[in-house]
């Protein structure tokens, strides 16, 4: 078993690039959070995010930006360390668990603040940003496994396909491959993220027995993604909305980060 420490540019990308990336995508994250308990369109949700002015779009962003430093040190340097002795799959799993322990508190605080901004007083006691566990913890880990797999396992195959189709291999095909891989992961993780958002912004859930909690969660997913009329059940119109909004958040953030990491590694003085 060999342990390999990450290089300095990888550490810098995680420690500095990660927080900047996560703060920049705060409006996308807040819109996604509001969508967990609303059937409004993506455009309407983004309007609600900025309803109090441009700066209001970044409500709660400082919490996730602070948490993003250790979060992206996890996604970057820690992943490379974990993968050096446990392989890509083990690296993805260990990274996702570590990431949840780091950012769960901040993201939950951010989600509840966004909910209170839309409906003041909905959540009287906001989750402390420093507390690394609570309702929806396991859902958060599963969501991160899917997202991290997109960043570390899907981008290269997507890039290879794009290069095969275009007959070119350059920075644009690399960027396109990264974005495509992260879009796939974002789409797969969208219902999981919405379930996490529903769980942490519905305080009455925590007072219910486990069986009733599961029943409420299943009902939420059915209401979000299935539409039954005239005896027929089909996918709801919310499906493309959530896939789009999740992609705008995750795919943009992770593609930005992978670009920063790759650029620093390539340009760092040898």
PDB file of C-alpha atoms in Angstrom:
ATOM      1  CA  UNK A   1       0.000   0.000   0.000  1.00  0.00           C
ATOM      2  CA  UNK A   2       1.547   3.280  -1.156  1.00  0.00           C
ATOM      3  CA  UNK A   3       0.643   6.703   0.196  1.00  0.00           C
ATOM      4  CA  UNK A   4       1.187   9.687  -2.078  1.00  0.00           C
ATOM      5  CA  UNK A   5       1.005  13.244  -0.778  1.00  0.00           C
ATOM      6  CA  UNK A   6      -0.642  15.816  -3.118  1.00  0.00           C
ATOM      7  CA  UNK A   7       1.491  18.404  -4.904  1.00  0.00           C
ATOM      8  CA  UNK A   8       1.591  22.080  -3.889  1.00  0.00           C
ATOM      9  CA  UNK A   9      -0.459  23.385  -6.873  1.00  0.00           C
ATOM     10  CA  UNK A  10      -3.215  20.877  -6.073  1.00  0.00           C
ATOM     11  CA  UNK A  11      -3.269  22.145  -2.486  1.00  0.00           C
ATOM     12  CA  UNK A  12      -3.393  25.779  -3.635  1.00  0.00           C
ATOM     13  CA  UNK A  13      -6.242  24.987  -6.059  1.00  0.00           C
ATOM     14  CA  UNK A  14      -8.254  23.436  -3.250  1.00  0.00           C
ATOM     15  CA  UNK A  15      -7.473  25.993  -0.578  1.00  0.00           C
ATOM     16  CA  UNK A  16      -7.923  29.176  -2.622  1.00  0.00           C
ATOM     17  CA  UNK A  17      -9.741  28.270  -5.828  1.00  0.00           C
ATOM     18  CA  UNK A  18     -12.460  26.234  -4.098  1.00  0.00           C
ATOM     19  CA  UNK A  19     -13.818  29.030  -1.872  1.00  0.00           C
ATOM     20  CA  UNK A  20     -13.896  31.484  -4.790  1.00  0.00           C
ATOM     21  CA  UNK A  21     -15.778  28.981  -6.945  1.00  0.00           C
ATOM     22  CA  UNK A  22     -18.358  28.115  -4.280  1.00  0.00           C
ATOM     23  CA  UNK A  23     -19.055  31.739  -3.394  1.00  0.00           C
ATOM     24  CA  UNK A  24     -19.552  32.586  -7.073  1.00  0.00           C
ATOM     25  CA  UNK A  25     -22.274  29.924  -7.525  1.00  0.00           C
ATOM     26  CA  UNK A  26     -24.251  30.885  -4.374  1.00  0.00           C
ATOM     27  CA  UNK A  27     -27.284  32.209  -6.342  1.00  0.00           C
ATOM     28  CA  UNK A  28     -27.521  28.886  -8.208  1.00  0.00           C
ATOM     29  CA  UNK A  29     -27.408  26.981  -4.916  1.00  0.00           C
ATOM     30  CA  UNK A  30     -30.046  29.216  -3.296  1.00  0.00           C
ATOM     31  CA  UNK A  31     -32.375  28.825  -6.283  1.00  0.00           C
ATOM     32  CA  UNK A  32     -31.993  25.072  -6.086  1.00  0.00           C
ATOM     33  CA  UNK A  33     -32.793  25.132  -2.370  1.00  0.00           C
ATOM     34  CA  UNK A  34     -36.006  27.122  -2.929  1.00  0.00           C
ATOM     35  CA  UNK A  35     -36.997  24.639  -5.618  1.00  0.00           C
ATOM     36  CA  UNK A  36     -37.052  21.826  -3.055  1.00  0.00           C
ATOM     37  CA  UNK A  37     -40.335  23.168  -1.656  1.00  0.00           C
ATOM     38  CA  UNK A  38     -41.715  25.011  -4.686  1.00  0.00           C
ATOM     39  CA  UNK A  39     -43.124  24.128  -8.097  1.00  0.00           C
ATOM     40  CA  UNK A  40     -42.147  27.493  -9.596  1.00  0.00           C
ATOM     41  CA  UNK A  41     -40.121  27.637 -12.805  1.00  0.00           C
ATOM     42  CA  UNK A  42     -36.340  28.068 -12.774  1.00  0.00           C
ATOM     43  CA  UNK A  43     -36.715  31.677 -13.905  1.00  0.00           C
ATOM     44  CA  UNK A  44     -39.173  32.438 -11.095  1.00  0.00           C
ATOM     45  CA  UNK A  45     -36.947  30.771  -8.504  1.00  0.00           C
ATOM     46  CA  UNK A  46     -33.963  32.855  -9.615  1.00  0.00           C
ATOM     47  CA  UNK A  47     -36.169  35.949  -9.405  1.00  0.00           C
ATOM     48  CA  UNK A  48     -36.992  35.020  -5.807  1.00  0.00           C
ATOM     49  CA  UNK A  49     -33.280  34.614  -5.068  1.00  0.00           C
ATOM     50  CA  UNK A  50     -32.625  38.188  -6.226  1.00  0.00           C
ATOM     51  CA  UNK A  51     -35.952  39.599  -4.979  1.00  0.00           C
ATOM     52  CA  UNK A  52     -34.262  41.765  -2.351  1.00  0.00           C
ATOM     53  CA  UNK A  53     -31.602  43.090  -4.708  1.00  0.00           C
ATOM     54  CA  UNK A  54     -28.500  41.749  -6.444  1.00  0.00           C
ATOM     55  CA  UNK A  55     -26.528  41.234  -3.218  1.00  0.00           C
ATOM     56  CA  UNK A  56     -29.340  39.116  -1.753  1.00  0.00           C
ATOM     57  CA  UNK A  57     -28.527  36.452  -4.336  1.00  0.00           C
ATOM     58  CA  UNK A  58     -25.428  35.657  -2.303  1.00  0.00           C
ATOM     59  CA  UNK A  59     -27.319  35.171   0.992  1.00  0.00           C
ATOM     60  CA  UNK A  60     -25.463  32.580   3.066  1.00  0.00           C
ATOM     61  CA  UNK A  61     -22.600  32.474   0.586  1.00  0.00           C
ATOM     62  CA  UNK A  62     -20.000  33.448   3.151  1.00  0.00           C
ATOM     63  CA  UNK A  63     -20.757  30.305   5.169  1.00  0.00           C
ATOM     64  CA  UNK A  64     -20.267  27.959   2.220  1.00  0.00           C
ATOM     65  CA  UNK A  65     -17.224  29.920   1.000  1.00  0.00           C
ATOM     66  CA  UNK A  66     -15.526  29.444   4.373  1.00  0.00           C
ATOM     67  CA  UNK A  67     -16.439  25.771   4.401  1.00  0.00           C
ATOM     68  CA  UNK A  68     -15.260  25.451   0.778  1.00  0.00           C
ATOM     69  CA  UNK A  69     -11.601  25.810   1.766  1.00  0.00           C
ATOM     70  CA  UNK A  70     -11.512  22.490   3.636  1.00  0.00           C
ATOM     71  CA  UNK A  71     -14.182  21.111   1.255  1.00  0.00           C
ATOM     72  CA  UNK A  72     -12.023  21.588  -1.818  1.00  0.00           C
ATOM     73  CA  UNK A  73      -8.877  20.583   0.027  1.00  0.00           C
ATOM     74  CA  UNK A  74     -10.879  17.391   0.411  1.00  0.00           C
ATOM     75  CA  UNK A  75     -12.054  17.193  -3.217  1.00  0.00           C
ATOM     76  CA  UNK A  76      -8.543  17.909  -4.487  1.00  0.00           C
ATOM     77  CA  UNK A  77      -5.592  17.019  -2.238  1.00  0.00           C
ATOM     78  CA  UNK A  78      -7.436  14.576   0.036  1.00  0.00           C
ATOM     79  CA  UNK A  79      -8.939  12.753  -2.949  1.00  0.00           C
ATOM     80  CA  UNK A  80      -5.497  12.247  -4.496  1.00  0.00           C
ATOM     81  CA  UNK A  81      -4.214  11.015  -1.126  1.00  0.00           C
ATOM     82  CA  UNK A  82      -7.145   8.603  -0.600  1.00  0.00           C
ATOM     83  CA  UNK A  83      -6.941   7.327  -4.176  1.00  0.00           C
ATOM     84  CA  UNK A  84      -3.212   6.636  -3.802  1.00  0.00           C
ATOM     85  CA  UNK A  85      -3.957   3.742  -1.431  1.00  0.00           C
ATOM     86  CA  UNK A  86      -7.626   2.862  -2.051  1.00  0.00           C
ATOM     87  CA  UNK A  87      -8.032   3.380  -5.809  1.00  0.00           C
ATOM     88  CA  UNK A  88     -10.405   5.703  -7.618  1.00  0.00           C
ATOM     89  CA  UNK A  89     -13.579   4.165  -6.162  1.00  0.00           C
ATOM     90  CA  UNK A  90     -12.260   4.196  -2.614  1.00  0.00           C
ATOM     91  CA  UNK A  91     -11.004   7.721  -3.120  1.00  0.00           C
ATOM     92  CA  UNK A  92     -14.457   8.863  -4.252  1.00  0.00           C
ATOM     93  CA  UNK A  93     -16.189   7.234  -1.254  1.00  0.00           C
ATOM     94  CA  UNK A  94     -13.743   8.488   1.385  1.00  0.00           C
ATOM     95  CA  UNK A  95     -13.670  11.964  -0.166  1.00  0.00           C
ATOM     96  CA  UNK A  96     -17.471  12.172  -0.179  1.00  0.00           C
ATOM     97  CA  UNK A  97     -17.740  11.171   3.484  1.00  0.00           C
ATOM     98  CA  UNK A  98     -15.028  13.642   4.485  1.00  0.00           C
ATOM     99  CA  UNK A  99     -16.663  16.386   2.428  1.00  0.00           C
ATOM    100  CA  UNK A 100     -19.999  15.860   4.162  1.00  0.00           C
ATOM    101  CA  UNK A 101     -18.355  16.072   7.583  1.00  0.00           C
ATOM    102  CA  UNK A 102     -16.825  19.393   6.506  1.00  0.00           C
ATOM    103  CA  UNK A 103     -19.687  21.154   4.705  1.00  0.00           C
ATOM    104  CA  UNK A 104     -22.916  19.629   6.029  1.00  0.00           C
ATOM    105  CA  UNK A 105     -23.309  22.291   8.733  1.00  0.00           C
ATOM    106  CA  UNK A 106     -22.623  25.241   6.434  1.00  0.00           C
ATOM    107  CA  UNK A 107     -24.846  23.977   3.602  1.00  0.00           C
ATOM    108  CA  UNK A 108     -27.697  23.193   5.970  1.00  0.00           C
ATOM    109  CA  UNK A 109     -27.395  26.642   7.548  1.00  0.00           C
ATOM    110  CA  UNK A 110     -27.326  28.195   4.051  1.00  0.00           C
ATOM    111  CA  UNK A 111     -30.420  26.236   2.963  1.00  0.00           C
ATOM    112  CA  UNK A 112     -32.407  27.227   6.036  1.00  0.00           C
ATOM    113  CA  UNK A 113     -31.405  30.890   5.714  1.00  0.00           C
ATOM    114  CA  UNK A 114     -32.563  30.854   2.078  1.00  0.00           C
ATOM    115  CA  UNK A 115     -35.866  29.332   3.207  1.00  0.00           C
ATOM    116  CA  UNK A 116     -36.301  32.007   5.879  1.00  0.00           C
ATOM    117  CA  UNK A 117     -35.516  34.741   3.370  1.00  0.00           C
ATOM    118  CA  UNK A 118     -38.400  33.537   1.217  1.00  0.00           C
ATOM    119  CA  UNK A 119     -40.757  32.754   4.123  1.00  0.00           C
ATOM    120  CA  UNK A 120     -39.601  34.595   7.272  1.00  0.00           C
ATOM    121  CA  UNK A 121     -39.901  32.522  10.438  1.00  0.00           C
ATOM    122  CA  UNK A 122     -40.326  29.179   8.651  1.00  0.00           C
ATOM    123  CA  UNK A 123     -37.355  27.773  10.568  1.00  0.00           C
ATOM    124  CA  UNK A 124     -37.123  29.412  14.019  1.00  0.00           C
ATOM    125  CA  UNK A 125     -33.848  27.744  14.979  1.00  0.00           C
ATOM    126  CA  UNK A 126     -31.337  27.704  12.103  1.00  0.00           C
ATOM    127  CA  UNK A 127     -28.856  24.808  12.122  1.00  0.00           C
ATOM    128  CA  UNK A 128     -25.423  25.930  13.451  1.00  0.00           C
ATOM    129  CA  UNK A 129     -22.934  26.182  10.594  1.00  0.00           C
ATOM    130  CA  UNK A 130     -20.274  24.422  12.691  1.00  0.00           C
ATOM    131  CA  UNK A 131     -22.375  21.329  13.503  1.00  0.00           C
ATOM    132  CA  UNK A 132     -21.310  18.493  11.124  1.00  0.00           C
ATOM    133  CA  UNK A 133     -24.355  16.243  11.492  1.00  0.00           C
ATOM    134  CA  UNK A 134     -28.116  16.351  11.637  1.00  0.00           C
ATOM    135  CA  UNK A 135     -31.188  15.459   9.528  1.00  0.00           C
ATOM    136  CA  UNK A 136     -30.341  14.315   6.002  1.00  0.00           C
ATOM    137  CA  UNK A 137     -26.688  13.472   6.769  1.00  0.00           C
ATOM    138  CA  UNK A 138     -26.768  10.124   4.934  1.00  0.00           C
ATOM    139  CA  UNK A 139     -28.582  11.704   1.982  1.00  0.00           C
ATOM    140  CA  UNK A 140     -25.852  14.345   1.841  1.00  0.00           C
ATOM    141  CA  UNK A 141     -23.120  11.670   1.702  1.00  0.00           C
ATOM    142  CA  UNK A 142     -24.891   9.799  -1.112  1.00  0.00           C
ATOM    143  CA  UNK A 143     -25.306  13.016  -3.077  1.00  0.00           C
ATOM    144  CA  UNK A 144     -21.597  13.749  -2.718  1.00  0.00           C
ATOM    145  CA  UNK A 145     -20.626  10.263  -3.895  1.00  0.00           C
ATOM    146  CA  UNK A 146     -22.507  10.846  -7.153  1.00  0.00           C
ATOM    147  CA  UNK A 147     -21.087  14.372  -7.640  1.00  0.00           C
ATOM    148  CA  UNK A 148     -17.506  13.341  -6.848  1.00  0.00           C
ATOM    149  CA  UNK A 149     -17.766  10.366  -9.187  1.00  0.00           C
ATOM    150  CA  UNK A 150     -18.699  12.801 -11.948  1.00  0.00           C
ATOM    151  CA  UNK A 151     -15.634  14.922 -11.259  1.00  0.00           C
ATOM    152  CA  UNK A 152     -13.183  12.043 -10.875  1.00  0.00           C
ATOM    153  CA  UNK A 153     -14.649   9.163 -12.944  1.00  0.00           C
ATOM    154  CA  UNK A 154     -16.919  10.503 -15.717  1.00  0.00           C
ATOM    155  CA  UNK A 155     -15.026  13.501 -17.105  1.00  0.00           C
ATOM    156  CA  UNK A 156     -12.231  11.522 -18.792  1.00  0.00           C
ATOM    157  CA  UNK A 157     -14.565   9.121 -20.684  1.00  0.00           C
ATOM    158  CA  UNK A 158     -16.688  12.101 -21.778  1.00  0.00           C
ATOM    159  CA  UNK A 159     -13.589  13.930 -22.974  1.00  0.00           C
ATOM    160  CA  UNK A 160     -12.477  10.843 -24.925  1.00  0.00           C
ATOM    161  CA  UNK A 161     -15.859  10.634 -26.665  1.00  0.00           C
ATOM    162  CA  UNK A 162     -15.804  14.336 -27.568  1.00  0.00           C
ATOM    163  CA  UNK A 163     -12.255  14.061 -28.892  1.00  0.00           C
ATOM    164  CA  UNK A 164     -13.269  11.035 -30.958  1.00  0.00           C
ATOM    165  CA  UNK A 165     -16.226  12.908 -32.453  1.00  0.00           C
ATOM    166  CA  UNK A 166     -14.368  16.143 -33.173  1.00  0.00           C
ATOM    167  CA  UNK A 167     -11.018  14.606 -34.072  1.00  0.00           C
ATOM    168  CA  UNK A 168      -9.348  17.229 -31.888  1.00  0.00           C
ATOM    169  CA  UNK A 169      -7.647  17.267 -28.502  1.00  0.00           C
ATOM    170  CA  UNK A 170      -7.212  20.696 -26.956  1.00  0.00           C
ATOM    171  CA  UNK A 171      -8.260  22.850 -24.013  1.00  0.00           C
ATOM    172  CA  UNK A 172     -11.784  23.259 -25.395  1.00  0.00           C
ATOM    173  CA  UNK A 173     -12.411  19.516 -25.724  1.00  0.00           C
ATOM    174  CA  UNK A 174     -11.047  19.072 -22.207  1.00  0.00           C
ATOM    175  CA  UNK A 175     -13.394  21.768 -20.900  1.00  0.00           C
ATOM    176  CA  UNK A 176     -16.316  20.240 -22.780  1.00  0.00           C
ATOM    177  CA  UNK A 177     -15.486  16.798 -21.390  1.00  0.00           C
ATOM    178  CA  UNK A 178     -15.316  18.130 -17.842  1.00  0.00           C
ATOM    179  CA  UNK A 179     -18.601  19.974 -18.187  1.00  0.00           C
ATOM    180  CA  UNK A 180     -20.384  16.993 -19.786  1.00  0.00           C
ATOM    181  CA  UNK A 181     -19.198  14.583 -17.101  1.00  0.00           C
ATOM    182  CA  UNK A 182     -20.267  16.961 -14.370  1.00  0.00           C
ATOM    183  CA  UNK A 183     -23.660  17.531 -16.030  1.00  0.00           C
ATOM    184  CA  UNK A 184     -24.296  13.760 -15.983  1.00  0.00           C
ATOM    185  CA  UNK A 185     -23.381  13.614 -12.298  1.00  0.00           C
ATOM    186  CA  UNK A 186     -25.488  16.695 -11.570  1.00  0.00           C
ATOM    187  CA  UNK A 187     -28.522  15.131 -13.242  1.00  0.00           C
ATOM    188  CA  UNK A 188     -28.103  11.834 -11.388  1.00  0.00           C
ATOM    189  CA  UNK A 189     -27.719  13.651  -8.071  1.00  0.00           C
ATOM    190  CA  UNK A 190     -30.548  16.165  -8.621  1.00  0.00           C
ATOM    191  CA  UNK A 191     -33.351  14.178  -6.904  1.00  0.00           C
ATOM    192  CA  UNK A 192     -30.976  13.263  -4.065  1.00  0.00           C
ATOM    193  CA  UNK A 193     -30.065  16.908  -3.531  1.00  0.00           C
ATOM    194  CA  UNK A 194     -33.708  17.985  -3.630  1.00  0.00           C
ATOM    195  CA  UNK A 195     -34.516  15.321  -1.031  1.00  0.00           C
ATOM    196  CA  UNK A 196     -31.716  16.674   1.168  1.00  0.00           C
ATOM    197  CA  UNK A 197     -33.059  20.219   0.697  1.00  0.00           C
ATOM    198  CA  UNK A 198     -36.571  19.091   1.594  1.00  0.00           C
ATOM    199  CA  UNK A 199     -35.320  17.253   4.673  1.00  0.00           C
ATOM    200  CA  UNK A 200     -33.384  20.179   6.153  1.00  0.00           C
ATOM    201  CA  UNK A 201     -36.008  22.845   5.324  1.00  0.00           C
ATOM    202  CA  UNK A 202     -38.972  20.875   6.690  1.00  0.00           C
ATOM    203  CA  UNK A 203     -38.413  21.028  10.472  1.00  0.00           C
ATOM    204  CA  UNK A 204     -41.555  19.077  11.335  1.00  0.00           C
ATOM    205  CA  UNK A 205     -39.956  15.939   9.827  1.00  0.00           C
ATOM    206  CA  UNK A 206     -37.548  15.512  12.730  1.00  0.00           C
ATOM    207  CA  UNK A 207     -40.437  15.012  15.176  1.00  0.00           C
ATOM    208  CA  UNK A 208     -41.940  12.118  13.213  1.00  0.00           C
ATOM    209  CA  UNK A 209     -41.150   8.406  13.633  1.00  0.00           C
ATOM    210  CA  UNK A 210     -38.651   6.995  11.102  1.00  0.00           C
ATOM    211  CA  UNK A 211     -41.359   5.178   9.128  1.00  0.00           C
ATOM    212  CA  UNK A 212     -43.387   8.364   8.713  1.00  0.00           C
ATOM    213  CA  UNK A 213     -40.276  10.306   7.736  1.00  0.00           C
ATOM    214  CA  UNK A 214     -39.579   7.825   4.931  1.00  0.00           C
ATOM    215  CA  UNK A 215     -43.216   8.008   3.848  1.00  0.00           C
ATOM    216  CA  UNK A 216     -43.049  11.804   3.692  1.00  0.00           C
ATOM    217  CA  UNK A 217     -39.797  11.677   1.706  1.00  0.00           C
ATOM    218  CA  UNK A 218     -41.217   9.209  -0.808  1.00  0.00           C
ATOM    219  CA  UNK A 219     -44.333  11.357  -1.145  1.00  0.00           C
ATOM    220  CA  UNK A 220     -42.148  14.423  -1.714  1.00  0.00           C
ATOM    221  CA  UNK A 221     -40.222  12.718  -4.531  1.00  0.00           C
ATOM    222  CA  UNK A 222     -43.446  11.493  -6.135  1.00  0.00           C
ATOM    223  CA  UNK A 223     -44.980  14.963  -5.950  1.00  0.00           C
ATOM    224  CA  UNK A 224     -41.817  16.502  -7.359  1.00  0.00           C
ATOM    225  CA  UNK A 225     -41.204  14.122 -10.228  1.00  0.00           C
ATOM    226  CA  UNK A 226     -44.442  12.318 -11.088  1.00  0.00           C
ATOM    227  CA  UNK A 227     -47.704  13.713 -12.434  1.00  0.00           C
ATOM    228  CA  UNK A 228     -50.833  11.552 -12.406  1.00  0.00           C
ATOM    229  CA  UNK A 229     -53.866  12.624 -14.399  1.00  0.00           C
ATOM    230  CA  UNK A 230     -56.654  10.711 -16.163  1.00  0.00           C
ATOM    231  CA  UNK A 231     -55.298   7.484 -14.703  1.00  0.00           C
ATOM    232  CA  UNK A 232     -51.873   7.964 -16.280  1.00  0.00           C
ATOM    233  CA  UNK A 233     -48.606   8.642 -14.471  1.00  0.00           C
ATOM    234  CA  UNK A 234     -45.777  10.446 -16.226  1.00  0.00           C
ATOM    235  CA  UNK A 235     -42.711  12.488 -15.354  1.00  0.00           C
ATOM    236  CA  UNK A 236     -43.518  15.918 -13.969  1.00  0.00           C
ATOM    237  CA  UNK A 237     -42.531  19.149 -15.682  1.00  0.00           C
ATOM    238  CA  UNK A 238     -40.323  19.763 -12.628  1.00  0.00           C
ATOM    239  CA  UNK A 239     -37.856  17.107 -13.825  1.00  0.00           C
ATOM    240  CA  UNK A 240     -36.200  19.219 -16.544  1.00  0.00           C
ATOM    241  CA  UNK A 241     -36.280  22.233 -14.194  1.00  0.00           C
ATOM    242  CA  UNK A 242     -34.416  20.422 -11.427  1.00  0.00           C
ATOM    243  CA  UNK A 243     -31.935  18.835 -13.827  1.00  0.00           C
ATOM    244  CA  UNK A 244     -31.185  22.245 -15.320  1.00  0.00           C
ATOM    245  CA  UNK A 245     -30.828  23.986 -11.954  1.00  0.00           C
ATOM    246  CA  UNK A 246     -28.684  21.223 -10.468  1.00  0.00           C
ATOM    247  CA  UNK A 247     -26.440  21.351 -13.533  1.00  0.00           C
ATOM    248  CA  UNK A 248     -26.111  25.120 -13.259  1.00  0.00           C
ATOM    249  CA  UNK A 249     -24.902  24.678  -9.701  1.00  0.00           C
ATOM    250  CA  UNK A 250     -22.815  21.493  -9.637  1.00  0.00           C
ATOM    251  CA  UNK A 251     -21.540  21.268 -13.209  1.00  0.00           C
ATOM    252  CA  UNK A 252     -20.514  24.927 -13.310  1.00  0.00           C
ATOM    253  CA  UNK A 253     -18.810  24.790  -9.889  1.00  0.00           C
ATOM    254  CA  UNK A 254     -16.946  21.515 -10.471  1.00  0.00           C
ATOM    255  CA  UNK A 255     -15.920  22.432 -14.005  1.00  0.00           C
ATOM    256  CA  UNK A 256     -14.569  25.754 -12.763  1.00  0.00           C
ATOM    257  CA  UNK A 257     -12.646  23.949 -10.033  1.00  0.00           C
ATOM    258  CA  UNK A 258     -11.192  21.245 -12.301  1.00  0.00           C
ATOM    259  CA  UNK A 259     -10.062  23.980 -14.714  1.00  0.00           C
ATOM    260  CA  UNK A 260      -8.338  25.879 -11.890  1.00  0.00           C
ATOM    261  CA  UNK A 261      -6.667  22.702 -10.627  1.00  0.00           C
ATOM    262  CA  UNK A 262      -5.470  21.622 -14.080  1.00  0.00           C
ATOM    263  CA  UNK A 263      -4.197  25.116 -14.942  1.00  0.00           C
ATOM    264  CA  UNK A 264      -2.231  25.458 -11.720  1.00  0.00           C
ATOM    265  CA  UNK A 265      -0.668  22.014 -12.098  1.00  0.00           C
ATOM    266  CA  UNK A 266       0.342  22.811 -15.706  1.00  0.00           C
ATOM    267  CA  UNK A 267       1.681  26.311 -15.012  1.00  0.00           C
ATOM    268  CA  UNK A 268       3.267  25.825 -11.597  1.00  0.00           C
ATOM    269  CA  UNK A 269       7.041  26.379 -11.579  1.00  0.00           C
ATOM    270  CA  UNK A 270       8.847  23.063 -11.700  1.00  0.00           C
TER     271      UNK A 270
END
